Structure formats: structure tokens, C-alpha cells
Coordinates of C-alpha atoms in Angstrom, one line a residue:
Chain A
M25 CA 51.7 126.3 189.6
S26 CA 54.2 128.8 188.6
I27 CA 56.9 130.0 190.9
E28 CA 58.6 133.5 190.6
A29 CA 61.5 134.5 192.8
Q30 CA 62.2 138.1 192.7
N31 CA 65.4 140.0 193.9
I32 CA 66.1 137.3 196.5
T33 CA 69.0 138.3 198.8
K34 CA 70.1 136.2 201.8
K35 CA 73.0 136.6 204.1
F36 CA 74.5 134.2 206.8
G37 CA 76.5 136.5 209.0
Q38 CA 79.2 137.9 206.5
F39 CA 78.6 135.3 203.9
T40 CA 76.2 136.3 201.0
A41 CA 74.5 133.1 200.1
L42 CA 72.2 134.8 197.5
D43 CA 72.7 138.2 195.9
Q44 CA 69.7 139.7 193.9
V45 CA 68.5 136.6 192.5
N46 CA 65.7 136.3 190.0
L47 CA 64.2 133.1 188.7
G48 CA 60.9 132.5 187.1
I49 CA 59.6 128.8 186.8
P50 CA 56.5 128.3 184.5
S51 CA 53.9 125.9 185.8
G52 CA 54.5 122.3 185.2
E53 CA 58.3 122.4 184.4
L54 CA 61.0 120.6 185.8
V55 CA 63.9 122.9 186.6
A56 CA 67.3 122.1 187.9
L57 CA 69.4 124.6 190.1
L58 CA 72.9 123.6 189.2
G59 CA 76.0 124.8 190.8
P60 CA 79.0 124.0 192.9
S61 CA 78.6 123.7 196.7
G62 CA 78.2 127.1 198.1
S63 CA 76.7 128.7 195.2
G64 CA 73.4 129.1 197.0
K65 CA 71.2 126.7 195.3
T66 CA 70.1 124.9 198.3
T67 CA 69.3 128.2 200.0
L68 CA 67.2 129.4 197.0
L69 CA 65.3 126.1 197.2
R70 CA 64.6 126.4 200.9
I71 CA 63.5 130.0 200.5
I72 CA 61.1 128.9 197.9
A73 CA 59.9 126.1 200.1
G74 CA 59.5 128.6 203.1
L75 CA 62.0 126.7 205.3
E76 CA 64.3 129.7 205.3
F77 CA 63.4 133.3 204.8
A78 CA 65.1 135.8 202.5
D79 CA 66.4 139.0 203.8
S80 CA 64.8 140.8 201.0
G81 CA 63.1 140.0 197.9
T82 CA 59.7 138.2 197.3
V83 CA 58.4 134.7 196.2
L84 CA 55.3 134.5 194.2
F85 CA 53.3 131.2 193.7
D86 CA 51.0 131.7 190.8
G87 CA 51.4 135.4 191.1
A88 CA 50.4 135.5 194.8
D89 CA 52.8 136.6 197.5
T90 CA 54.0 133.9 199.7
T91 CA 57.1 135.6 201.0
H92 CA 55.9 135.7 204.7
Q93 CA 54.1 132.3 204.6
T94 CA 55.8 129.3 206.3
A95 CA 56.3 126.0 204.7
R96 CA 53.2 124.7 206.2
D97 CA 50.9 127.3 204.4
R98 CA 52.7 127.1 201.0
R99 CA 51.7 123.6 200.3
V100 CA 55.1 122.4 198.9
G101 CA 56.3 118.9 198.7
F102 CA 60.0 118.9 200.0
V103 CA 62.5 116.0 199.6
F104 CA 65.5 116.3 201.7
Q105 CA 69.0 115.4 200.7
H106 CA 69.1 112.8 203.5
Y107 CA 65.5 111.9 203.2
A108 CA 64.5 113.0 206.6
L109 CA 62.2 110.1 206.9
F110 CA 60.6 109.7 210.3
R111 CA 62.6 106.7 211.8
H112 CA 60.2 105.6 214.2
M113 CA 57.4 105.1 211.6
T114 CA 56.9 102.6 209.1
V115 CA 57.0 103.3 205.3
F116 CA 53.2 103.3 205.3
E117 CA 53.1 105.7 208.3
N118 CA 55.7 108.0 206.8
I119 CA 53.6 108.4 203.6
A120 CA 50.4 108.9 205.4
F121 CA 51.9 111.5 207.9
G122 CA 51.0 114.5 205.8
L123 CA 47.4 113.5 205.5
R124 CA 47.0 112.4 209.1
V125 CA 48.1 115.8 210.6
R126 CA 45.6 117.7 208.7
P127 CA 42.8 119.6 210.7
R128 CA 39.9 117.3 211.4
R129 CA 37.5 118.9 208.9
V130 CA 39.8 118.5 205.9
R131 CA 41.3 115.1 207.0
P132 CA 40.6 112.3 204.7
S133 CA 39.0 109.2 206.3
K134 CA 41.1 106.2 207.3
E135 CA 40.0 104.2 204.1
Q136 CA 40.9 107.2 202.0
I137 CA 44.3 107.6 203.5
R138 CA 44.8 103.9 203.2
A139 CA 44.0 104.0 199.4
K140 CA 46.0 107.1 198.7
V141 CA 49.1 105.5 200.4
H142 CA 48.7 102.4 198.5
E143 CA 48.3 104.3 195.3
L144 CA 51.7 106.0 196.0
L145 CA 53.3 102.6 197.1
Q146 CA 52.3 101.3 193.7
L147 CA 53.8 104.4 192.1
I148 CA 57.2 104.1 193.9
Q149 CA 57.0 100.2 193.4
L150 CA 57.5 99.4 197.0
K151 CA 54.1 97.9 197.9
N152 CA 55.6 94.9 199.7
L153 CA 57.7 96.9 202.0
S154 CA 55.1 99.2 203.5
S155 CA 55.5 97.8 207.0
R156 CA 59.4 98.4 207.1
Y157 CA 61.0 101.0 208.9
P158 CA 63.3 103.4 207.2
S159 CA 66.5 101.8 208.7
Q160 CA 65.5 98.5 206.9
L161 CA 65.5 100.0 203.6
S162 CA 68.2 100.8 201.0
G163 CA 69.2 104.3 200.0
G164 CA 67.2 104.2 196.8
Q165 CA 64.1 102.9 198.5
R166 CA 64.4 105.6 201.1
Q167 CA 64.7 108.2 198.5
R168 CA 61.3 106.9 196.8
V169 CA 59.7 106.8 200.2
A170 CA 60.6 110.5 200.8
L171 CA 59.2 111.3 197.3
A172 CA 56.0 109.5 198.0
R173 CA 55.6 111.2 201.5
A174 CA 56.0 114.5 199.7
L175 CA 53.5 113.8 197.0
A176 CA 50.9 112.4 199.4
V177 CA 49.8 115.9 200.4
E178 CA 49.1 116.7 196.7
P179 CA 51.6 119.7 196.8
S180 CA 51.3 122.5 194.4
V181 CA 55.1 122.4 194.0
L182 CA 57.7 119.6 194.4
L183 CA 61.1 120.7 195.7
L184 CA 64.0 118.4 195.8
D185 CA 67.3 118.9 197.6
E186 CA 70.2 116.8 195.9
P187 CA 67.8 114.2 195.5
F188 CA 70.3 111.6 194.3
G189 CA 73.4 113.0 196.2
S190 CA 74.0 110.1 198.6
L191 CA 73.1 107.3 196.3
D192 CA 75.8 105.2 194.4
A193 CA 76.3 105.8 190.7
K194 CA 74.1 103.0 189.4
V195 CA 71.1 103.7 191.5
R196 CA 71.5 107.4 190.8
L197 CA 71.1 106.8 187.1
E198 CA 68.0 104.5 187.5
L199 CA 66.4 106.9 189.9
R200 CA 66.9 110.1 187.9
R201 CA 65.3 108.5 184.8
W202 CA 62.4 107.3 187.1
L203 CA 62.1 111.1 188.3
R204 CA 61.8 112.2 184.8
Q205 CA 59.1 109.6 184.0
L206 CA 57.2 110.5 187.0
H207 CA 57.3 114.0 186.2
D208 CA 56.0 113.4 182.7
E209 CA 53.1 111.6 184.4
V210 CA 52.3 113.9 187.3
H211 CA 53.3 117.1 185.7
I212 CA 53.8 119.0 189.0
T213 CA 56.0 122.1 188.9
S214 CA 59.3 120.7 190.3
V215 CA 62.7 122.2 191.3
F216 CA 65.7 120.1 192.1
V217 CA 69.1 121.0 193.3
T218 CA 72.1 119.4 192.0
H219 CA 75.9 119.8 191.6
D220 CA 75.9 117.0 189.0
Q221 CA 75.9 118.6 185.4
D222 CA 74.9 115.3 183.8
E223 CA 71.9 115.0 186.1
A224 CA 70.8 118.4 185.5
L225 CA 71.1 118.1 181.6
E226 CA 69.4 114.7 181.4
V227 CA 66.6 115.2 183.8
S228 CA 65.5 118.8 183.6
D229 CA 63.3 121.0 181.2
R230 CA 65.5 123.9 182.0
V231 CA 68.7 124.5 184.0
A232 CA 69.5 127.5 186.0
V233 CA 73.3 127.5 186.5
M234 CA 74.3 129.3 189.8
N235 CA 77.6 130.5 191.1
E236 CA 78.6 132.5 194.1
G237 CA 75.0 133.4 195.1
R238 CA 74.0 134.5 191.5
I239 CA 72.4 132.7 188.6
E240 CA 74.7 132.9 185.7
Q241 CA 72.3 131.4 183.0
V242 CA 69.1 129.9 182.7
G243 CA 67.9 127.9 179.7
S244 CA 67.1 124.5 178.2
P245 CA 69.9 121.9 178.7
D246 CA 71.0 122.4 175.0
E247 CA 71.0 126.1 175.3
V248 CA 73.3 126.1 178.4
Y249 CA 75.4 123.4 177.1
H250 CA 76.0 124.8 173.6
Y251 CA 75.6 128.5 174.0
P252 CA 77.0 129.2 177.4
V253 CA 77.0 133.0 178.2
T254 CA 79.7 133.0 180.8
P255 CA 83.2 131.1 181.0
F256 CA 81.7 129.6 184.4
V257 CA 78.8 128.0 182.6
Y258 CA 81.0 126.6 180.0
N259 CA 83.4 125.3 182.5
F260 CA 80.9 123.8 184.8
L261 CA 79.0 122.1 182.2
G262 CA 81.8 119.8 181.0
N263 CA 85.6 119.4 181.0
V264 CA 87.5 122.0 179.2
N265 CA 91.0 123.1 178.5
L266 CA 91.6 126.8 179.2
F267 CA 94.2 128.8 177.2
H268 CA 95.1 132.3 178.3
G269 CA 95.8 133.8 174.8
R270 CA 94.3 134.8 171.6
I271 CA 93.3 133.4 168.3
G272 CA 96.4 133.8 166.2
D273 CA 97.4 133.2 162.8
E274 CA 97.0 130.1 160.9
N275 CA 100.0 128.1 162.3
T276 CA 99.8 129.0 166.0
P277 CA 96.1 129.7 166.8
I278 CA 96.3 129.5 170.5
Q279 CA 99.3 131.4 171.9
D280 CA 100.2 131.9 175.4
T281 CA 100.3 135.6 175.2
A282 CA 98.4 137.8 177.7
T283 CA 96.1 139.6 175.4
G284 CA 93.1 139.4 177.5
E285 CA 91.2 136.4 175.8
L286 CA 90.1 133.3 177.2
V287 CA 90.0 130.4 174.9
Y288 CA 88.2 127.3 175.9
V289 CA 88.4 123.8 174.1
R290 CA 86.6 120.9 175.3
P291 CA 88.8 117.6 175.5
H292 CA 86.8 115.9 172.8
L293 CA 86.9 118.7 170.4
L294 CA 90.7 118.5 170.0
E295 CA 92.0 116.1 167.3
I296 CA 95.4 114.5 167.2
H297 CA 97.5 114.5 164.3
R298 CA 100.9 113.1 163.5
Q299 CA 101.4 115.7 160.8
P300 CA 100.5 119.5 160.9
N301 CA 97.3 119.7 158.6
G302 CA 97.7 123.2 157.4
G303 CA 95.0 124.7 159.6
S304 CA 95.3 125.9 163.1
N305 CA 97.3 123.5 165.3
F306 CA 99.9 123.4 168.0
R307 CA 102.3 121.1 169.2
A308 CA 102.2 118.9 172.3
T309 CA 103.8 115.9 173.9
I310 CA 101.7 113.1 175.3
K311 CA 102.3 112.5 179.0
H312 CA 99.6 110.0 180.0
I313 CA 97.1 107.7 178.5
N314 CA 94.2 106.3 180.0
S315 CA 92.2 104.0 177.6
A316 CA 89.7 102.4 180.0
G317 CA 86.3 103.6 179.2
P318 CA 84.3 104.5 176.1
L319 CA 86.8 107.3 175.2
V320 CA 90.6 107.3 175.5
K321 CA 91.7 110.1 177.8
I322 CA 95.0 111.7 176.9
E323 CA 97.1 114.1 179.0
A324 CA 99.6 116.1 177.2
L325 CA 101.8 119.0 177.6
T326 CA 101.7 121.9 175.0
E327 CA 104.8 123.4 173.4
W328 CA 104.5 126.4 175.8
G329 CA 104.2 124.0 178.8
A330 CA 100.6 124.0 179.8
P331 CA 98.7 120.8 180.5
V332 CA 95.9 119.8 178.0
H333 CA 93.3 117.1 177.9
V334 CA 92.3 115.3 175.0
E335 CA 89.6 112.7 174.4
I336 CA 89.6 110.6 171.3
S337 CA 87.6 107.5 170.3
Q338 CA 89.0 104.0 170.9
E339 CA 89.0 103.5 167.1
K340 CA 91.2 106.6 166.4
F341 CA 93.5 105.7 169.3
R342 CA 94.2 102.3 167.5
D343 CA 94.6 103.8 164.2
L344 CA 97.2 106.4 165.6
R345 CA 99.0 103.9 167.9
L346 CA 100.0 106.8 170.2
K347 CA 102.7 106.3 172.9
K348 CA 103.9 108.0 176.0
N349 CA 106.2 111.0 175.4
E350 CA 105.4 111.2 171.8
A351 CA 105.2 114.6 170.0
V352 CA 102.2 115.2 168.1
F353 CA 100.0 118.1 166.6
L354 CA 96.6 119.1 168.3
V355 CA 93.9 120.6 166.2
P356 CA 91.0 122.3 167.9
K357 CA 87.9 121.6 166.0
E358 CA 85.9 124.2 167.9
T359 CA 86.8 126.8 170.5
K360 CA 84.8 129.1 172.6
V361 CA 86.4 132.5 173.2
F362 CA 85.4 134.7 176.0
H363 CA 86.8 138.3 176.3
K364 CA 88.2 138.9 180.0
K365 CA 85.7 141.9 180.6
V366 CA 83.0 139.3 180.4
I367 CA 84.1 138.0 183.9
Chain B
M24 CA 66.9 92.6 185.3
A25 CA 67.4 92.9 188.9
T26 CA 70.6 94.5 189.9
A27 CA 71.7 93.0 193.2
I28 CA 73.4 95.8 194.9
S29 CA 73.3 96.1 198.6
L30 CA 73.0 99.7 199.6
R31 CA 74.6 101.0 202.6
A32 CA 74.0 104.6 202.1
G33 CA 72.7 106.5 204.9
K34 CA 73.0 103.6 207.2
V35 CA 73.4 104.4 211.0
P36 CA 76.8 103.1 211.7
A37 CA 76.9 100.4 214.3
T38 CA 78.0 101.6 217.7
R39 CA 79.7 98.4 218.7
Q40 CA 83.2 97.8 217.4
V41 CA 84.4 94.3 217.3
A42 CA 88.3 94.0 217.9
T43 CA 90.0 92.8 214.9
A44 CA 92.9 90.3 214.9
A45 CA 95.4 93.0 215.2
T46 CA 94.0 94.5 218.4
V47 CA 93.1 91.2 220.2
E48 CA 95.0 90.6 223.5
S49 CA 96.6 87.4 224.3
R50 CA 94.6 84.8 226.3
A51 CA 96.4 85.5 229.4
V52 CA 96.0 89.2 229.2
R53 CA 92.3 88.8 228.6
W54 CA 91.9 86.5 231.7
I55 CA 93.7 88.8 233.9
L56 CA 91.6 91.8 232.6
I57 CA 88.4 89.9 233.3
G58 CA 89.6 88.6 236.5
I59 CA 90.3 92.2 237.9
T60 CA 87.0 93.4 236.7
V61 CA 85.0 90.5 238.3
F62 CA 87.0 90.8 241.6
F63 CA 86.2 94.5 242.0
L64 CA 82.7 94.0 241.1
A65 CA 82.3 91.3 243.5
L66 CA 84.1 93.2 246.3
F67 CA 82.5 96.5 246.0
I68 CA 79.2 95.8 244.4
C69 CA 78.0 92.3 245.0
L70 CA 79.2 91.8 248.6
P71 CA 77.7 95.0 250.1
L72 CA 74.5 94.3 248.2
A73 CA 74.3 90.8 249.7
I74 CA 75.1 92.1 253.2
V75 CA 72.3 94.6 252.9
F76 CA 69.8 91.8 252.3
S77 CA 71.3 89.3 254.7
Q78 CA 71.2 91.9 257.5
A79 CA 67.7 92.9 256.6
F80 CA 66.5 89.4 257.1
E81 CA 68.9 88.5 260.0
K82 CA 65.9 88.5 262.5
G83 CA 63.5 86.9 260.2
L84 CA 60.8 87.9 257.9
G85 CA 58.4 88.9 260.6
A86 CA 60.9 91.5 262.0
Y87 CA 61.6 92.7 258.4
W88 CA 57.9 93.4 257.8
A89 CA 57.5 95.0 261.2
S90 CA 60.3 97.5 260.7
L91 CA 58.8 98.4 257.2
R92 CA 55.4 98.9 258.8
Q93 CA 56.6 101.0 261.6
P94 CA 54.7 104.5 261.4
D95 CA 57.9 106.5 261.1
A96 CA 59.1 104.1 258.3
L97 CA 55.9 104.4 256.4
A98 CA 56.2 108.2 256.7
A99 CA 59.6 108.2 255.3
I100 CA 58.5 106.0 252.4
R101 CA 55.5 108.3 251.7
L102 CA 57.7 111.4 251.8
T103 CA 60.3 109.9 249.6
L104 CA 57.7 109.1 247.0
L105 CA 56.2 112.5 247.3
A106 CA 59.4 114.3 246.7
A107 CA 60.4 112.0 243.7
G108 CA 56.8 112.3 242.5
I109 CA 57.2 116.1 242.3
A110 CA 60.8 116.3 241.4
V111 CA 60.7 113.8 238.5
P112 CA 57.7 115.3 236.5
L113 CA 59.1 118.8 236.9
N114 CA 62.6 117.8 235.7
L115 CA 61.0 115.9 232.9
V116 CA 59.4 119.1 231.5
F117 CA 62.4 121.2 232.4
G118 CA 64.9 118.7 230.9
V119 CA 63.1 118.3 227.6
A120 CA 62.7 122.1 227.3
A121 CA 66.3 122.8 228.2
A122 CA 67.6 119.9 225.8
W123 CA 65.4 121.2 223.0
A124 CA 66.8 124.7 223.3
L125 CA 70.4 123.4 223.7
G126 CA 70.3 120.7 221.2
K127 CA 68.5 122.3 218.3
F128 CA 69.6 125.9 218.4
E129 CA 72.7 127.9 218.3
F130 CA 73.0 131.2 220.5
V131 CA 75.3 133.1 222.4
G132 CA 76.1 131.8 225.9
K133 CA 75.0 128.2 225.1
S134 CA 78.1 126.6 226.6
L135 CA 77.6 128.5 229.7
L136 CA 74.0 127.3 230.0
I137 CA 75.2 123.7 229.5
T138 CA 77.8 124.2 232.3
L139 CA 75.1 125.6 234.6
I140 CA 72.9 122.6 234.0
D141 CA 75.8 120.5 235.2
L142 CA 76.3 122.6 238.3
P143 CA 74.4 120.0 240.5
F144 CA 76.7 117.3 239.4
S145 CA 79.7 119.3 240.3
V146 CA 78.5 120.9 243.5
S147 CA 78.6 118.8 246.7
P148 CA 75.1 117.9 247.8
V149 CA 75.8 119.4 251.2
V150 CA 76.3 122.8 249.6
S151 CA 73.1 122.2 247.4
G152 CA 71.2 122.0 250.6
L153 CA 73.1 124.9 252.3
I154 CA 72.1 127.2 249.4
Y155 CA 68.4 126.6 250.2
V156 CA 69.1 127.2 254.0
L157 CA 70.7 130.4 253.1
L158 CA 67.8 131.5 250.9
F159 CA 64.9 130.3 252.8
G160 CA 66.1 129.6 256.3
L161 CA 65.1 131.9 259.4
Q162 CA 68.4 133.8 259.0
G163 CA 68.4 133.6 255.3
L164 CA 67.5 136.0 252.5
F165 CA 63.8 135.2 252.3
G166 CA 63.6 134.1 255.8
P167 CA 62.0 137.0 257.5
W168 CA 59.5 137.5 254.8
L169 CA 58.7 133.8 254.8
A170 CA 58.3 133.8 258.6
R171 CA 55.9 137.0 258.4
H172 CA 53.6 135.0 256.1
D173 CA 53.8 131.9 258.1
L174 CA 55.5 129.9 255.4
Q175 CA 58.0 127.1 256.2
I176 CA 60.3 125.9 253.7
I177 CA 63.4 124.8 255.5
F178 CA 63.0 121.8 257.9
A179 CA 59.7 121.0 256.0
V180 CA 58.5 119.2 252.9
P181 CA 59.0 122.1 250.4
G182 CA 62.7 122.4 251.3
I183 CA 63.0 118.6 250.7
V184 CA 61.4 118.8 247.4
L185 CA 63.4 121.8 246.3
A186 CA 66.7 120.2 247.3
T187 CA 65.7 117.1 245.4
I188 CA 64.7 119.0 242.3
F189 CA 68.0 120.9 242.4
V190 CA 70.3 117.7 242.7
T191 CA 68.4 115.8 240.0
F192 CA 67.8 118.3 237.2
P193 CA 70.6 117.6 235.0
F194 CA 69.7 113.9 234.5
V195 CA 67.0 114.3 231.8
A196 CA 68.5 117.3 230.0
R197 CA 72.1 115.7 229.9
E198 CA 70.5 112.5 228.4
L199 CA 68.7 114.4 225.7
I200 CA 70.9 117.2 224.6
P201 CA 73.4 114.9 222.6
L202 CA 70.2 113.1 221.1
F203 CA 68.7 116.3 219.8
E204 CA 72.0 117.4 218.6
A205 CA 72.7 114.2 216.6
Q206 CA 69.2 114.3 215.2
G207 CA 69.3 117.8 213.8
Q208 CA 66.1 119.5 212.5
E209 CA 65.6 117.8 209.2
E210 CA 62.7 115.5 210.4
E211 CA 61.0 118.4 212.1
E212 CA 61.3 120.5 208.9
A213 CA 59.9 117.7 206.9
A214 CA 56.9 117.4 209.3
L215 CA 56.3 121.3 209.0
A216 CA 56.6 121.0 205.2
L217 CA 54.0 118.2 205.3
G218 CA 51.5 120.5 207.1
A219 CA 52.1 119.6 210.7
S220 CA 51.7 122.2 213.4
G221 CA 54.2 122.9 216.1
W222 CA 52.6 120.7 218.6
Q223 CA 51.9 117.9 216.2
T224 CA 55.5 117.9 215.1
F225 CA 56.7 117.8 218.7
F226 CA 54.3 114.9 219.8
R227 CA 54.5 112.9 216.6
V228 CA 58.1 113.3 215.5
S229 CA 60.5 114.8 217.9
L230 CA 59.2 112.9 221.1
P231 CA 59.0 109.5 219.7
N232 CA 62.7 109.9 218.5
I233 CA 63.8 110.6 221.9
K234 CA 61.4 108.4 224.0
W235 CA 64.1 105.8 224.9
G236 CA 66.6 108.4 226.0
L237 CA 63.9 110.3 227.9
L238 CA 62.8 107.2 229.7
Y239 CA 66.5 106.4 230.6
G240 CA 66.9 110.1 231.9
V241 CA 63.8 109.7 233.9
I242 CA 64.7 106.5 235.7
L243 CA 68.2 107.7 236.6
C244 CA 66.5 111.1 237.9
N245 CA 64.1 109.0 239.8
A246 CA 66.8 106.8 241.4
R247 CA 68.7 109.8 242.6
A248 CA 65.6 111.6 243.7
M249 CA 64.8 108.6 246.0
G250 CA 68.3 108.0 247.1
E251 CA 69.5 111.5 247.7
F252 CA 71.0 112.0 251.1
G253 CA 73.3 114.9 251.5
A254 CA 71.3 117.9 250.3
V255 CA 68.1 116.6 251.8
S256 CA 69.8 115.9 255.1
V257 CA 70.7 119.7 255.4
V258 CA 67.3 121.1 254.7
S259 CA 65.2 118.2 256.4
G260 CA 65.8 118.9 260.1
H261 CA 65.4 115.2 260.7
I262 CA 61.9 115.4 262.3
R263 CA 60.7 111.9 262.6
G264 CA 57.6 111.0 260.9
R265 CA 57.5 114.4 259.3
T266 CA 60.7 115.4 257.4
N267 CA 62.8 112.2 257.1
T268 CA 63.0 110.6 253.8
M269 CA 64.0 107.0 253.4
P270 CA 67.9 107.6 253.3
L271 CA 67.6 109.9 256.5
H272 CA 65.3 107.3 258.3
I273 CA 67.9 104.6 257.7
E274 CA 70.6 106.8 259.1
I275 CA 68.7 107.4 262.2
L276 CA 67.9 103.7 262.8
Y277 CA 71.5 102.8 262.2
N278 CA 72.7 105.4 264.8
E279 CA 70.2 103.9 267.2
Y280 CA 71.8 100.4 266.7
Q281 CA 68.5 99.1 265.1
F282 CA 70.6 97.5 262.4
A283 CA 67.9 95.0 261.2
A284 CA 65.4 97.7 260.7
A285 CA 68.1 100.1 259.1
F286 CA 68.9 97.3 256.5
A287 CA 65.2 96.4 256.0
V288 CA 64.6 100.0 254.7
A289 CA 67.9 100.1 253.0
S290 CA 66.9 96.9 251.2
L291 CA 64.0 98.8 249.6
L292 CA 66.4 101.4 248.1
A293 CA 68.6 98.6 247.0
L294 CA 65.6 97.0 245.3
L295 CA 64.8 100.2 243.6
A296 CA 68.4 100.4 242.3
L297 CA 68.3 96.8 240.9
A298 CA 64.7 97.4 239.4
T299 CA 66.3 100.7 237.8
L300 CA 69.1 98.6 236.3
V301 CA 66.7 96.0 235.0
V302 CA 64.5 98.7 233.3
K303 CA 67.8 100.5 232.0
T304 CA 68.9 97.1 230.5
V305 CA 65.4 96.5 228.8
I306 CA 65.3 100.0 227.5
E307 CA 68.6 99.7 225.8
W308 CA 67.7 96.2 224.5
R309 CA 64.4 97.6 223.0
A310 CA 66.1 100.9 221.7
R311 CA 68.8 99.0 219.7
P312 CA 66.9 97.7 216.8
Q313 CA 65.4 101.0 215.9
F314 CA 68.8 102.5 215.4
A315 CA 71.0 99.5 214.4
E316 CA 69.1 97.6 211.9
S317 CA 70.6 97.7 208.4
A318 CA 69.6 97.1 205.0
E319 CA 71.5 93.8 205.2
G320 CA 71.3 92.0 201.9
E321 CA 68.6 94.4 200.7
G322 CA 68.5 94.3 196.8
E323 CA 67.7 97.4 195.1
E324 CA 65.1 96.3 192.7
Q325 CA 64.9 97.7 189.2
I326 CA 62.7 100.6 188.6
A327 CA 60.5 100.5 185.5

């Protein structure tokens, strides 16, 4: 089922959570709403779900207006950030809940419900834990039960609010790959909210980057990462060095002169040289080296006194034999320039 | 490859804190503290309780039974049960409704409402009784109107029931407000999103989540409803066999130097208190696993 949010505006008191937001989600896609906290992504998700109502604007499901329908009528599956499992029910009862509360004439028989729940337990690989209570499960297990519970009612749309937000790093990685796989199998239109750019880029078909109640850019992970349309998107999707200045002549390409241009360089797109190579470069002094991890992270101070982050490979680091307080030349391989009027 | 990580995310923190080495008192201090506690418990709780029962059986089992089977005593027991039987269910409904409104929603005047619910706790029971006399008594606000329609509230059963309701209405609400506040609305939202109706959500999700707290509130409410003296005393009029509840009946017997009979009826109330404590302990013991169980040693198995 496709989802269309048109001109959604939502205010909480003085605070504008969403400002004229438009978002179209084609049927069967897995879309990430990505943004910092307070950017309105969860509010947008809750409005799509019918758990919250917009001050103005419409929500269409497959072209049909659902703006005034409640969550109950919209047939959405919603997975809450903190799972919201029914704590007094077992895993089995939690998953069966949505089927059991149906009106008598559309309620499946006991056997059908049991079959459906077992099928879902199989899917989330928790078959042997069906009689446990939520408090007896680990975070990752709870998350999967919450997902199975949402899927049990065969929703037309699956909405997930920070689905991996409260899990530790390792389980997070496993679960998000699993979610991607699940979506490839089930193919249900899904929207998930996240503040983690890696998560959004890895899992989703498309990413909507949100900031201060507005959508900054919508596109495939590739598009938003490589062709950001605003400084915010570029900034949010990876580490950056920001220089207020302009692309200057050959020798000093990034000057700290206020000419109204913003120059961004990602840390791994800066090269370190011992000698000027004739192209664009600037001088810097190494202040801190962190070599734990796949890349060596170096903090340096530019000749005009601005801090700059550089990431180089371990191999390169060994070759250069860099030391603290050493003076080096930094060469930007690729820069991204935004004119101030864009912001 | 099974990664054996024990996950604690989302675990309800255990409420019980064990003293660490740094905060443990010396042996002498511990014994003194325990000694003081036991001494006061014995002097002010256990001794009086023992005296109630020893006095009640002073003249033997026969006299004990006889004083309980006396018509006035039976009437008092009946009236107490009636008053509690009306007040407790009403306060149950009121308490759940009030706690729901106060615990789940934000609105102007909320703290004022909470203060008002506490009013019966802060007002002297005598004043609580007087309020009803001033409202419904012959000289009271509605007195003339009631008299014209031949309705009697003060010095009759309705007054006793009203006074009992008034003094016991904070119990259930007070017990539930923090529970509702702590639980938030996520589970209800989840139920609604899964297609449950409002009533289904209430009976299948909200109510089971508060059942132990609710039961606890009800037994406290019941204990107070049966034991209330001050407010009931003002509105009752002390008509033997008609408007005397158990506490009032005990007072009358005592004032007439029928000590054994007075203590016999008192022993019933004391038994009620003991039964309440037992039920409360059982509830706390039963309610604990639901909230405190953790995912101890629970390995997160590999997902395909």
C-alpha cells in the first residue's frame, strides 16, 4: 500500500514539530526517516499511524483519505521504540492479541490463531520462548516479539519508531540486517524512524532526511550520501570538516576568508603529505592521533587555527610515520561547496 | 555462532537496593537499630493486640460467642458490612476513573485535583462527619427539603454510608495514580493500533497491569471503611441495633463496663486487620515476579 503525506503541519504549543511536510512512499518500499532528535520524524510517523493527528494536511493510503481515521481503522502495524509489549501476557499472547480482539465475525478460530502465531514465532526464531513473559526476554528478543505482534494482524503498512534505538551495538547490527531480509521476504510498505545514519543508509530503499520539522532531501541512500542538496544533509550523513571560505588559488585552496562560501571535506577525503604536491593544499599541525580501529583518526590544527579531522588507512599511517606536533600538508581530494544562500 | 551477550536493555530496575560494603553499619549499630525497632513494635503493636485477644477470651469461649451473637452486636456487624459493601465498590470505580484521568493525561488544575483527592486524609474525621451534618442535618442546608420529603440521612444508614465513602475515597486513587503515571500510554497505544476497542484495551491491557495495585488499594479501603470511627460517630446518632457500626458498638460496650464483650467485638476488627496484612503480603509477593524478573543470563541467539 502506498502512503502519501501532504502538507502536514503539527504544532505542540509554540513548538512547530512539522512544517508543511510532503512525503510519498511507493507501495512495498522500505523508507527511513532520518534526522536528529526534535526533527519531527517520530511525529510524522505517529501521524501516518493515526496515533497523532496533524493540525493541517492529509494522509492518503493508496490514494484514499485516512486523515480522520484512528490507528484502529488504518490497519497499520506499529513497533514502538520501547516495544510496549503487554507485560502481563506471554510472548504467545502478545502476538495473538491483535487477532483475539477482532470482532467475532472476522475473528479467526483458536486453531487458526495458534497456527498464525507459530508461523510468526518461526519467523522471529523464538519458537521455544512462546510461554515467556516480556520481562524474561532480552532487548533483541523483545524487539522481535514486538515486530511479530505488529505483523500478526497482517497490516497494510509497517511503521517502526527507532526500532533498534535501545539495543547495544552488536545486536543492533544483526537486527537491522534481519529487518532488511524480512522486508525482502514479506514486502510490506515500511517506514522506520532513526537518528543513526548508518542504519538508514544500510537498511532502507530510500531515505528522507529531516531537520527542524522539514524534509531536507528524499532519495536512495546513494543519492543522499553522494549528492546531498543541503549542507545539513551532507553534515548529517557523515563526519565533515567545515571551512568558512572559498576555493582559492592553487596553493591555498581553502582560505579562512568570509566570502560567503561553505566548503565541506569529509575526513577520509583529506590526504596527508610531507611535501606540498603542487596542487591544492594547506598546512596543518598534528595534535592527536587515534590508531585504534580500521582507520587512523588524526586531529590537526590548520595554519589559520581551525581544528580539522583526517582519517587515513593504517597502511598509509605506517608509511608516513606521523608523530604528534608534526607539521604536514593536507590535500583535499574532494570538496563539497555550498553557497551561503542555500541555507 | 552464538554470541553470548546478556542483554539488560529495557529491564525494569530492581527496587531493592542492597547495602554495599561502604554503607554497611558496624555490628553494634545494627543491633541497636534492630533492637529499637523490635522494642517499639512489641510495645505499641504486639502488646495491645495480645491484650485485645486475652481480654476478649477472659470469661471463656462461651461468653465470647454470646457477646458476638447478641442482637445489637449482630446488627452492628451487619451495618459495618453494609457500609463497607457500598463504599468500597463505589470508591473502586471512582478511584480507577480518577487515577486514569490524573495518571494518563495532562490538564490545567491537575495538581489541585490531586490535592482535593487527598482532602479526606488531611481533614479530621470529626470534621468529615460534621460536613454531612451541616449539609443533611435538620438545621443543615438540605435539611428542610429532606424533612419535607420524609428522607433521613443523618442519624441513619445513608449518613453512615456517605461518611464512610468520604473518608475512604483516596485509597484506591492514591494507589493507582503513580502506577498509571509510571506506565505511560504506550501499551494502550499498541493495543489500539492492533485493532482493540477502547473497552477491550481497558479490560485486557490497562486493568491487568494495575490489578495488584488495585487489589491493594481495595483492601486498605475496606480496612478503613470497617474501622472508621470519628466521621461515622458524628453522623450515626448511636442508636443501638440501628445506627451503630462495630467501632461504635465497641465504644458503647466499653463505656458500660462490659469489657469482655467490647474486646470480643474488637477482636473481630483486629482479625480483619491481621487478615488485611496477610493479604497485602501475599499480593506483594505475587506481584513481584511480574515486574522484577530479569533476562538473567539470557543469551541473544544469532539471527539467520
